[in-house]
mmCIF file of C-alpha atoms in Angstrom:
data_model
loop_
_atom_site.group_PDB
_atom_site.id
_atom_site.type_symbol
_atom_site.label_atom_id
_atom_site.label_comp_id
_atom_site.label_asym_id
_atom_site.label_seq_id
_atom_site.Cartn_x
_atom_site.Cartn_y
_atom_site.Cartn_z
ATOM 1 C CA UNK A 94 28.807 124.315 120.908
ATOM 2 C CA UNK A 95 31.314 122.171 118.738
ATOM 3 C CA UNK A 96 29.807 121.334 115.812
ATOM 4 C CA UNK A 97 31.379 118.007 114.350
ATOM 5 C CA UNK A 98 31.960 118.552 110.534
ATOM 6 C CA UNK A 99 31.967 115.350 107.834
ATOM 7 C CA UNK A 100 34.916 114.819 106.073
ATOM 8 C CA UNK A 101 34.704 114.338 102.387
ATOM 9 C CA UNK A 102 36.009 111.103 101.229
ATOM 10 C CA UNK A 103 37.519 111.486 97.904
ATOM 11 C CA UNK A 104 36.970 109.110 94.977
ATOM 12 C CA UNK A 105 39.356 106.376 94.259
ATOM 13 C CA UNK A 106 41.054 106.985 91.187
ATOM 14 C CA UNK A 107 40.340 105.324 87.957
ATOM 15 C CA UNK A 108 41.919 101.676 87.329
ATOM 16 C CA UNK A 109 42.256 100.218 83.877
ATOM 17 C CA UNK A 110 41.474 96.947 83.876
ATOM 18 C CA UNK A 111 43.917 95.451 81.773
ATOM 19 C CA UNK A 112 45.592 92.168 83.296
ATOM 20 C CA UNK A 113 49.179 94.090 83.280
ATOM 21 C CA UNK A 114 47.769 96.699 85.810
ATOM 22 C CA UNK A 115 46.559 94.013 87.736
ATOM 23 C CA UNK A 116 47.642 92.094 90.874
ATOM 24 C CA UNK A 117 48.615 88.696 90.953
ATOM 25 C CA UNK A 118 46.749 87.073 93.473
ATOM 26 C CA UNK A 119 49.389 84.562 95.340
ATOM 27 C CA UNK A 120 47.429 82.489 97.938
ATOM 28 C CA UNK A 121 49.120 80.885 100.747
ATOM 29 C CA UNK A 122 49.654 77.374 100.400
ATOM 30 C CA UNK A 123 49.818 74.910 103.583
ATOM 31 C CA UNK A 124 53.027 73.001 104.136
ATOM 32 C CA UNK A 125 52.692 69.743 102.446
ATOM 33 C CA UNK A 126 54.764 66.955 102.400
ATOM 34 C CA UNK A 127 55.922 65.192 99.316
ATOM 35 C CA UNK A 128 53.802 62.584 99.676
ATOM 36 C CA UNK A 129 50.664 64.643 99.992
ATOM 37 C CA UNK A 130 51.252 66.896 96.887
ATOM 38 C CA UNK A 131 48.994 65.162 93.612
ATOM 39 C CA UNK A 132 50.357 65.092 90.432
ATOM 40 C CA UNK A 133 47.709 65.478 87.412
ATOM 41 C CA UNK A 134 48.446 63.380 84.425
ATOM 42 C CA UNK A 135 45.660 62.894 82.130
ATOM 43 C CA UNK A 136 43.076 64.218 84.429
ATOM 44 C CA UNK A 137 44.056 61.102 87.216
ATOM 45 C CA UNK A 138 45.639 62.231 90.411
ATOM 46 C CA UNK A 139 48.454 60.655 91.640
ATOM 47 C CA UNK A 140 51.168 60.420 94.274
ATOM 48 C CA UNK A 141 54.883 60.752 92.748
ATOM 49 C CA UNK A 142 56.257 58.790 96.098
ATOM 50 C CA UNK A 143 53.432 55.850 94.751
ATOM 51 C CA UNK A 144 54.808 56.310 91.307
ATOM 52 C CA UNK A 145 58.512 56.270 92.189
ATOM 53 C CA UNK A 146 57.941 52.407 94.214
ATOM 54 C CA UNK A 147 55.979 51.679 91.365
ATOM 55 C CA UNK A 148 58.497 51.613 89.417
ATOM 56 C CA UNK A 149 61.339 50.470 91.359
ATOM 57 C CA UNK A 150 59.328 47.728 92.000
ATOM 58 C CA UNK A 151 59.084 46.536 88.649
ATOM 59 C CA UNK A 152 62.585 47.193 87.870
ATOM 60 C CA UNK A 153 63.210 44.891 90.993
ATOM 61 C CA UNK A 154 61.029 42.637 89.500
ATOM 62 C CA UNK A 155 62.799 42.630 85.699
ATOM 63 C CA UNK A 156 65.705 42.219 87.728
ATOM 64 C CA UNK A 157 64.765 39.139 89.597
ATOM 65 C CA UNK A 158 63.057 37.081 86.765
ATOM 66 C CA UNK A 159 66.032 37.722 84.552
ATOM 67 C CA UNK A 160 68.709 35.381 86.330
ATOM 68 C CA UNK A 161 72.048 36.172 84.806
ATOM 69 C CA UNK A 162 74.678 32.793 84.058
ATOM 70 C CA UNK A 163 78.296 33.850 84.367
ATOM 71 C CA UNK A 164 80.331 32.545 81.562
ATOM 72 C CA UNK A 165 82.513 30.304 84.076
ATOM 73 C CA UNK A 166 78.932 28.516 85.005
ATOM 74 C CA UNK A 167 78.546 27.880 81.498
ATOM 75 C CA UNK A 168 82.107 27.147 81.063
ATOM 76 C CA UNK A 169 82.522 24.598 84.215
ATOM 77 C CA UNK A 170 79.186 22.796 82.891
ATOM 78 C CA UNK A 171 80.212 22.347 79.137
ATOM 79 C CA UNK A 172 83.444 20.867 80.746
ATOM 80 C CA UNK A 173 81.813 18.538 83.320
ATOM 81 C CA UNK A 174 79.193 17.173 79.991
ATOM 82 C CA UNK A 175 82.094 16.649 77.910
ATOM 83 C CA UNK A 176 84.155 14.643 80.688
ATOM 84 C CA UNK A 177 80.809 12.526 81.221
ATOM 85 C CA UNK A 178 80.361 11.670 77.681
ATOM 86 C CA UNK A 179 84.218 11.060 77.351
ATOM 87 C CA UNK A 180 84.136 8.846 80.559
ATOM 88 C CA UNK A 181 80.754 6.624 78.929
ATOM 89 C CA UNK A 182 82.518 6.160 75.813
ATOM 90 C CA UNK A 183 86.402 5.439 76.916
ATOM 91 C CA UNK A 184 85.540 3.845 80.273
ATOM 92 C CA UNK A 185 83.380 1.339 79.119
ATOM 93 C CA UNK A 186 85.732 -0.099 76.899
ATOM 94 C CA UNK A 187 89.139 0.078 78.381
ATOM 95 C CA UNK A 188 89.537 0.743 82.304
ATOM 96 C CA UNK A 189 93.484 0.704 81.699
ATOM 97 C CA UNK A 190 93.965 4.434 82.176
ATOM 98 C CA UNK A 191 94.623 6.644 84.714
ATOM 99 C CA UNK A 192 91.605 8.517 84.852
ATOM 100 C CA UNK A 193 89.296 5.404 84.234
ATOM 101 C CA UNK A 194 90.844 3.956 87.664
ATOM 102 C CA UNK A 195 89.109 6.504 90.041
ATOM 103 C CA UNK A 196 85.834 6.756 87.845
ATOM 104 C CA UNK A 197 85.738 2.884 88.271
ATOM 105 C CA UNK A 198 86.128 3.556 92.044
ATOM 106 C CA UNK A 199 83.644 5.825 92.323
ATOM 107 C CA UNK A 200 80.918 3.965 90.173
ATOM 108 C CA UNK A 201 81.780 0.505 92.066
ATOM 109 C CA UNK A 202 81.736 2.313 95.624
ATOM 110 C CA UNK A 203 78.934 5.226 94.892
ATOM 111 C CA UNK A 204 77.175 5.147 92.125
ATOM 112 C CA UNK A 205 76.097 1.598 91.687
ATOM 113 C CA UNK A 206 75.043 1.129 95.080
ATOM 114 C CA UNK A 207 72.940 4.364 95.436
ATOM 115 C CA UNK A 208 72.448 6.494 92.308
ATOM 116 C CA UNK A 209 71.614 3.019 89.677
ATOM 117 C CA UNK A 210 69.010 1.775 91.511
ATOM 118 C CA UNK A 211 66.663 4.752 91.231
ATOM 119 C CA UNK A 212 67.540 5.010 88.503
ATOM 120 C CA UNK A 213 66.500 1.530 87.346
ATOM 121 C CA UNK A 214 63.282 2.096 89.417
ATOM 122 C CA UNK A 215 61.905 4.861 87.813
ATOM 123 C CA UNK A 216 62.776 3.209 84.519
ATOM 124 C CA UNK A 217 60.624 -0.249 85.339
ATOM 125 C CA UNK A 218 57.785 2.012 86.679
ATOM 126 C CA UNK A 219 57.623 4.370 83.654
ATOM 127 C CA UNK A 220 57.748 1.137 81.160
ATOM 128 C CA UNK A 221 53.603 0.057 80.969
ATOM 129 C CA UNK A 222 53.284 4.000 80.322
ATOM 130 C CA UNK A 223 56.199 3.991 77.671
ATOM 131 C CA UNK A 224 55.445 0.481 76.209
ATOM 132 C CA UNK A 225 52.463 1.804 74.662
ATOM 133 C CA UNK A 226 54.345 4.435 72.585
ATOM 134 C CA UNK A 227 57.089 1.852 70.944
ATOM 135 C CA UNK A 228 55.059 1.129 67.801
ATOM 136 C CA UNK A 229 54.628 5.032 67.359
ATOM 137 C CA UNK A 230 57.954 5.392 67.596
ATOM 138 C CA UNK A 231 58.786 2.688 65.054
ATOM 139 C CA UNK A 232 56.509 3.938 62.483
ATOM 140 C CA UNK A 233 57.978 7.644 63.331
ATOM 141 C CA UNK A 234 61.750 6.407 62.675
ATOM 142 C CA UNK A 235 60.732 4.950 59.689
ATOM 143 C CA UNK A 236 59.305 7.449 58.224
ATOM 144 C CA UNK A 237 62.534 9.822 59.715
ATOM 145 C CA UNK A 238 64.262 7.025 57.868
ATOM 146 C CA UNK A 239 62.018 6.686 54.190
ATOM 147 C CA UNK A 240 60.898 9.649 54.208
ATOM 148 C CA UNK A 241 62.933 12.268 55.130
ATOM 149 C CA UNK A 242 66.244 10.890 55.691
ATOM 150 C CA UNK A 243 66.413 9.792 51.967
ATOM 151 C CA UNK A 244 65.386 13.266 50.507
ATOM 152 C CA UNK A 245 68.105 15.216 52.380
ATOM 153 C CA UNK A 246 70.999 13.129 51.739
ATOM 154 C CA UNK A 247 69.902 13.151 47.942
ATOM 155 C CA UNK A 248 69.407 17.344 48.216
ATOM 156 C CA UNK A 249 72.489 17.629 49.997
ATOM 157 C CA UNK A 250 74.871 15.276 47.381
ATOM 158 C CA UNK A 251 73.663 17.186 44.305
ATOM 159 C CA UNK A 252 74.423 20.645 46.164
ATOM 160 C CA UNK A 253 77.644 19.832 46.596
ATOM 161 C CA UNK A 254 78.259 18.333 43.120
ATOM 162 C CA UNK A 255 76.233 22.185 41.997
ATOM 163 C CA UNK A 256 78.884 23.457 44.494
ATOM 164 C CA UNK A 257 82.257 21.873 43.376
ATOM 165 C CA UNK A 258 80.971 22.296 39.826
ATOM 166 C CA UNK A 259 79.798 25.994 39.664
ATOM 167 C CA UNK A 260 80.378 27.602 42.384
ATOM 168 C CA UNK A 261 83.506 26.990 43.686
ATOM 169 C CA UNK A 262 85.441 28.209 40.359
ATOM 170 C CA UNK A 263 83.601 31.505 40.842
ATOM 171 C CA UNK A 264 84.623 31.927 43.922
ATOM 172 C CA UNK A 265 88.417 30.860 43.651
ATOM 173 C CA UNK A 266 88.151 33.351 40.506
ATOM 174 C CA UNK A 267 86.883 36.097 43.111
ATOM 175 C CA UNK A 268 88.828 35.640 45.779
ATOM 176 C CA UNK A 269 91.839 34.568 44.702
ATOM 177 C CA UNK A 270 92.418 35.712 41.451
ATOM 178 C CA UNK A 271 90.943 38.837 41.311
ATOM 179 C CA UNK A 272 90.722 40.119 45.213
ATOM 180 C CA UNK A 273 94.281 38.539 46.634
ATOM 181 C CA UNK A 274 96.518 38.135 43.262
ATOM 182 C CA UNK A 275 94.653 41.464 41.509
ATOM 183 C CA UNK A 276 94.573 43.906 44.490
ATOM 184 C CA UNK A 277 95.346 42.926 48.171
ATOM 185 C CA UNK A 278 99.135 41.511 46.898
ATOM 186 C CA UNK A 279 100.075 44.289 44.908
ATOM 187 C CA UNK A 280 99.591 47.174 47.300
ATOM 188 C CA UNK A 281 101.236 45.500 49.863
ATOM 189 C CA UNK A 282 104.128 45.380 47.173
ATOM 190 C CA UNK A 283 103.860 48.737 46.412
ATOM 191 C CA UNK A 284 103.063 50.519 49.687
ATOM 192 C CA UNK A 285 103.742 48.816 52.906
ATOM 193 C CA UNK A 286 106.306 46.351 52.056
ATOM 194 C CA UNK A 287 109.305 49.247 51.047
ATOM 195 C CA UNK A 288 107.709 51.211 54.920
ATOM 196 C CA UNK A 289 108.124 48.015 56.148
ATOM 197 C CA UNK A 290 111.009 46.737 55.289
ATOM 198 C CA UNK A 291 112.783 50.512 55.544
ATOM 199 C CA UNK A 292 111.987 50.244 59.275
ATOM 200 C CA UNK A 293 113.237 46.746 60.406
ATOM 201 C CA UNK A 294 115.976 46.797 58.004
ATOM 202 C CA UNK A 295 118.204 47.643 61.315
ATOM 203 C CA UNK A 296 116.557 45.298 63.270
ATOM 204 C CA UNK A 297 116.998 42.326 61.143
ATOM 205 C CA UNK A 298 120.862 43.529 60.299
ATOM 206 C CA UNK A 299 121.206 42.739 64.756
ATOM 207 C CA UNK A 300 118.955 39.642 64.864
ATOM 208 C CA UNK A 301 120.873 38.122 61.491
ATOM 209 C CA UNK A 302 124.606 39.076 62.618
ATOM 210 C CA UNK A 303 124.945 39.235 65.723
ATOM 211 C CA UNK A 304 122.458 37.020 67.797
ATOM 212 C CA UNK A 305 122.030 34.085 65.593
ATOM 213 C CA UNK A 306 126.100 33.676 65.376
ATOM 214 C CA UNK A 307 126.056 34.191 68.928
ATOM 215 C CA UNK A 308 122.875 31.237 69.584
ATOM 216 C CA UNK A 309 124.577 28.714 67.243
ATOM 217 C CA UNK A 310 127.668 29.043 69.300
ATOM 218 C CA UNK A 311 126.259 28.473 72.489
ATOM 219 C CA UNK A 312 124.383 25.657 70.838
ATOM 220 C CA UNK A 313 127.484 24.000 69.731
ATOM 221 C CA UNK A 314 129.450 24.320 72.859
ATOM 222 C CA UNK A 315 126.699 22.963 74.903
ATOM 223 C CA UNK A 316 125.985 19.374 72.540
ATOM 224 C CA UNK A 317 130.007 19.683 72.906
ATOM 225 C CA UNK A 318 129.940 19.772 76.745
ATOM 226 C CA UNK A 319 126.789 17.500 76.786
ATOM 227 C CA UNK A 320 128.908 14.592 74.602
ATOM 228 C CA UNK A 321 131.953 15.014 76.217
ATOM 229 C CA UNK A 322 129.925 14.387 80.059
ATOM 230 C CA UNK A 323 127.321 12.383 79.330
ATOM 231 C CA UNK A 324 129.664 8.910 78.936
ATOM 232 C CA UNK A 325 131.327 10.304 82.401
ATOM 233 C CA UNK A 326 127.561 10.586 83.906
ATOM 234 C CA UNK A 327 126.760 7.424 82.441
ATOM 235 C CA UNK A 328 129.702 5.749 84.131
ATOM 236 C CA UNK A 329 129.208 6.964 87.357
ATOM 237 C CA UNK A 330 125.255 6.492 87.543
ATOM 238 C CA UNK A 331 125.769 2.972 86.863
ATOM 239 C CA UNK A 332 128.331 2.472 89.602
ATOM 240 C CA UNK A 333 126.249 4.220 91.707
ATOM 241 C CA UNK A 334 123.528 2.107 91.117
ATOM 242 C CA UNK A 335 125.849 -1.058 91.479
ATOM 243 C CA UNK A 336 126.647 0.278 94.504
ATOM 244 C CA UNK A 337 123.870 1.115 96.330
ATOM 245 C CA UNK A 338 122.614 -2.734 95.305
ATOM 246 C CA UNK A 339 125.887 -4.042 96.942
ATOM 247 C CA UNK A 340 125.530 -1.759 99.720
ATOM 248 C CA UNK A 341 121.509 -2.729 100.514
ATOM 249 C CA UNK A 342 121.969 -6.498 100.009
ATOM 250 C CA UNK A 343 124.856 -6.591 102.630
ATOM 251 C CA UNK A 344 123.302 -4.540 104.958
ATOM 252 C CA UNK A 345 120.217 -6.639 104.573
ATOM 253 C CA UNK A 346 122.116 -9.844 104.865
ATOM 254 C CA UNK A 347 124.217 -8.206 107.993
ATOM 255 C CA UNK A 348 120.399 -6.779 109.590
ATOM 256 C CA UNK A 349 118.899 -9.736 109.440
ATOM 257 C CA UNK A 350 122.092 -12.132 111.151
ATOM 258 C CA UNK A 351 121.583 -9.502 113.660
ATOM 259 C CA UNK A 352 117.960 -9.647 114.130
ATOM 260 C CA UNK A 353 118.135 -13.674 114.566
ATOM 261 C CA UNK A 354 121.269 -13.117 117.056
ATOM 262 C CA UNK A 355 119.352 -11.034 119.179
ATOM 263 C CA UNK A 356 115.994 -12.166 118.708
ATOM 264 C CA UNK A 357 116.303 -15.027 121.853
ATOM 265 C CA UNK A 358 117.703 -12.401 124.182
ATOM 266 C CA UNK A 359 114.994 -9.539 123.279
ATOM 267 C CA UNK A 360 112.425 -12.305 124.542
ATOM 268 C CA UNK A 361 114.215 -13.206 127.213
ATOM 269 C CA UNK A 362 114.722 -8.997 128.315
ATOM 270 C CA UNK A 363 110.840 -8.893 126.981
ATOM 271 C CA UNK A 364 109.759 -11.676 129.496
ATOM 272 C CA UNK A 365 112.060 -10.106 132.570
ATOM 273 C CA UNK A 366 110.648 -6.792 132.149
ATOM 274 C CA UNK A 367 107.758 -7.967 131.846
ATOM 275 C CA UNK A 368 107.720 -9.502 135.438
ATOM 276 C CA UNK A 369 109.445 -6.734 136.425
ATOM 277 C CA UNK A 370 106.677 -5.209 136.354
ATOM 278 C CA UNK A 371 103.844 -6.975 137.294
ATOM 279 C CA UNK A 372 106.073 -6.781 140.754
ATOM 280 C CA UNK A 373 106.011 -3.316 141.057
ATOM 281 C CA UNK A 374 102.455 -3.215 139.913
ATOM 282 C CA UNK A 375 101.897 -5.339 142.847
ATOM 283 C CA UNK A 376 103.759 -3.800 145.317
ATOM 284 C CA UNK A 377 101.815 -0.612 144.473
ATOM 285 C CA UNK A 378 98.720 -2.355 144.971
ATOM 286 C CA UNK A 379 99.802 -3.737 148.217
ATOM 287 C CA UNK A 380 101.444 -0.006 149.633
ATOM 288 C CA UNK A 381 98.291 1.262 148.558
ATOM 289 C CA UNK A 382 95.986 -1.413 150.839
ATOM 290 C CA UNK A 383 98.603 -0.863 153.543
ATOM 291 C CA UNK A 384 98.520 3.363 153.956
ATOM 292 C CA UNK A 385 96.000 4.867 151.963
ATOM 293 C CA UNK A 386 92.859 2.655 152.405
ATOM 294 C CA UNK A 387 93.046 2.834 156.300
ATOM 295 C CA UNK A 388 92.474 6.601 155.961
ATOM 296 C CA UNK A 389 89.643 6.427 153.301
ATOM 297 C CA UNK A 390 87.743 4.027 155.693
ATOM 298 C CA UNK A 391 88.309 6.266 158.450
ATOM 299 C CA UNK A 392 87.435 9.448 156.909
ATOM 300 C CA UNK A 393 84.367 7.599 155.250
ATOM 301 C CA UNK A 394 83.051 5.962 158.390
ATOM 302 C CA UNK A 395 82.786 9.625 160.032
ATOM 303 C CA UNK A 396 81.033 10.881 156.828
ATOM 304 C CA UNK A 397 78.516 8.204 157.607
ATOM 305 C CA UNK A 398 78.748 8.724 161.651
ATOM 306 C CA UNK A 399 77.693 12.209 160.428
ATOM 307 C CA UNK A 400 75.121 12.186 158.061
ATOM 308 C CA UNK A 401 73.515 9.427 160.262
ATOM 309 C CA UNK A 402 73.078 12.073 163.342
ATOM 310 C CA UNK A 403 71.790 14.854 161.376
ATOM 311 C CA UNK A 404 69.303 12.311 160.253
ATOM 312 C CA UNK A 405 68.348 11.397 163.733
ATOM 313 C CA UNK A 406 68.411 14.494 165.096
ATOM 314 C CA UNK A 407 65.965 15.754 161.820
ATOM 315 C CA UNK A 408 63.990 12.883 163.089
ATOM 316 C CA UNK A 409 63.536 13.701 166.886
ATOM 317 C CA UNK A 410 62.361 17.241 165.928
ATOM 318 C CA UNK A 411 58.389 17.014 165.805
ATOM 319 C CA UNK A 412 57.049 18.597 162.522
ATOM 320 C CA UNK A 413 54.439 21.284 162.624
ATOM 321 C CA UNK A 414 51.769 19.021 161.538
ATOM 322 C CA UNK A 415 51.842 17.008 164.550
ATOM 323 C CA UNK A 416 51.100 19.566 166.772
ATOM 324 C CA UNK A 417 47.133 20.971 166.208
ATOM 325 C CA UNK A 418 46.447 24.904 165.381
ATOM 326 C CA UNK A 419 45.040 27.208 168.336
ATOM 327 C CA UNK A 420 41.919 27.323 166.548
ATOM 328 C CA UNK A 421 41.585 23.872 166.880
ATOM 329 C CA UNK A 422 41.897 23.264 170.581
ATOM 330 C CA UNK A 423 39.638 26.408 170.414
#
């Protein structure tokens, strides 16, 4: 007999339970996309993609309501209201120069025709709305006028009598006196001036003897030159202008002689070739009845002779309808 023995299991050894001993427990995590994976903040769950267009949308948004004017925008429209006030005050009065000339063009051809009268429209409608408001506006610029007006010129004379007295010494004492006479003037004196003048001292040695010699030369030779030619120039501008007067009246005088000479026999040449060729106008006409028409009536007549027997023969063939069905005659 086989007896089948037990095997003794032995005991697991003793573990401290300290958290050093321990394992880490690392559970498996699913594959998650970015999207998927919550972010706590304060207890609220959110997604970072949702946070991320969050917040490029509002930058989009700061970016859109905060419309940017280039300088030249600013530039070209400062220019354009200056023009238009310069062109209401200058225009109006004298239309002698150069630039009124167009403007006048333009407000004779476009602006008075199609801008004004809208303009004069809108002002006739809005008048029994704004006619109400005149004697508020009266009393308003009177009181601009009694009231305020009055006050400020009379605060702004003694200023600048409080100015001129008081303060103006002070400040000539300050600045001048004590800043530019007592500090600013004397280092310069002292310091930079010697570094200064140490440096160019070559420079201004070239500049002094050589090149201003040298420019007052050349600037003597060439009024020299200039007075000796210019009585020469003179001279022969004026003949030349003599001449070319002389030389356009006679040819003028000679063109037209000429012109009257010939004038008869241009009509006459005029009137001959004229007839000339109406004749060969007509003798085209009459080559053309004589050799090419035959042949187009021919060639028409049997386009006719033939679209008049495929008609007849379309004709003679009876249609399907006229005949009945086999179930019919059934």
């Amino acid at each position: 007999m086989v007896v089948n023995r037990k095997l003794s299991v032995s005991a697991a050894p003793a573990v401290s339970r300290t958290p050093s001993t321990q394992p880490t427990p690392r559970p498996t995590l699913q594959k998650q996309s970015i999207n998927q994976i919550p972010a706590t903040l304060n207890g609220k769950t959110m997604s970072t993609s949702q946070s991320s267009r969050k917040s490029e949308r509002r930058h989009k948004k700061k970016k859109k309501t905060a419309p940017h004017r280039s300088f030249l925008q600013i530039l070209f429209f400062l220019v354009l209201s200056a023009f238009s006030v310069y062109t209401a005050t200058v225009c109006s009065i004298s239309s002698t120069s150069q630039i009124c000339k167009p403007l006048d063009a333009y407000r004779a051809r476009i602006f008075d025709p199609y801008l004004l009268p809208p303009i004069k429209s809108a002002i006739q409608h809005s008048e029994p709305y704004v006619a109400p408001l005149k004697p508020y506006a009266a009393q308003a610029a009177t009181f601009t006028h009694t009231r305020i007006v009055a006050p400020v010129s009379t605060f702004i004379d003694s200023s600048l009598s409080l100015y001129h007295a008081e303060i103006a010494p002070r400040l000539h004492w300050l600045l001048i006196d004590q800043a530019w006479n007592g500090f600013i003037k004397p280092t310069y004196s002292d310091t930079l001036h010697p570094i200064l003048e140490r440096h160019t001292r070559p420079h201004r040695f070239y500049y002094h003897k050589i090149i201003v010699p040298s420019a007052r030369k050349l600037v003597y030779y060439v009024e020299v030159a200039c007075a000796r030619v210019k009585p020469h120039v003179q001279h022969y501008l004026t003949n030349a202008q003599k001449n070319a007067e002389t030389l356009y009246s006679t040819v003028e005088r000679h063109a037209l002689k000429i012109y009257e000479r010939l004038r008869p026999h241009m009509i006459i040449y005029l009137d001959q070739a004229q007839r000339q060729l109406h004749l060969v106008l007509q003798t085209v006409v009459d080559l053309r009845k004589q050799f090419i028409d035959p042949h187009v009536s021919k060639m028409l007549d049997k386009v006719e002779n033939g679209s008049g027997s495929m008609t007849a023969s379309s004709s003679d063939t009876p249609s399907s309808d006229d005949h009945p069905s086999n179930a019919d005659t059934a």
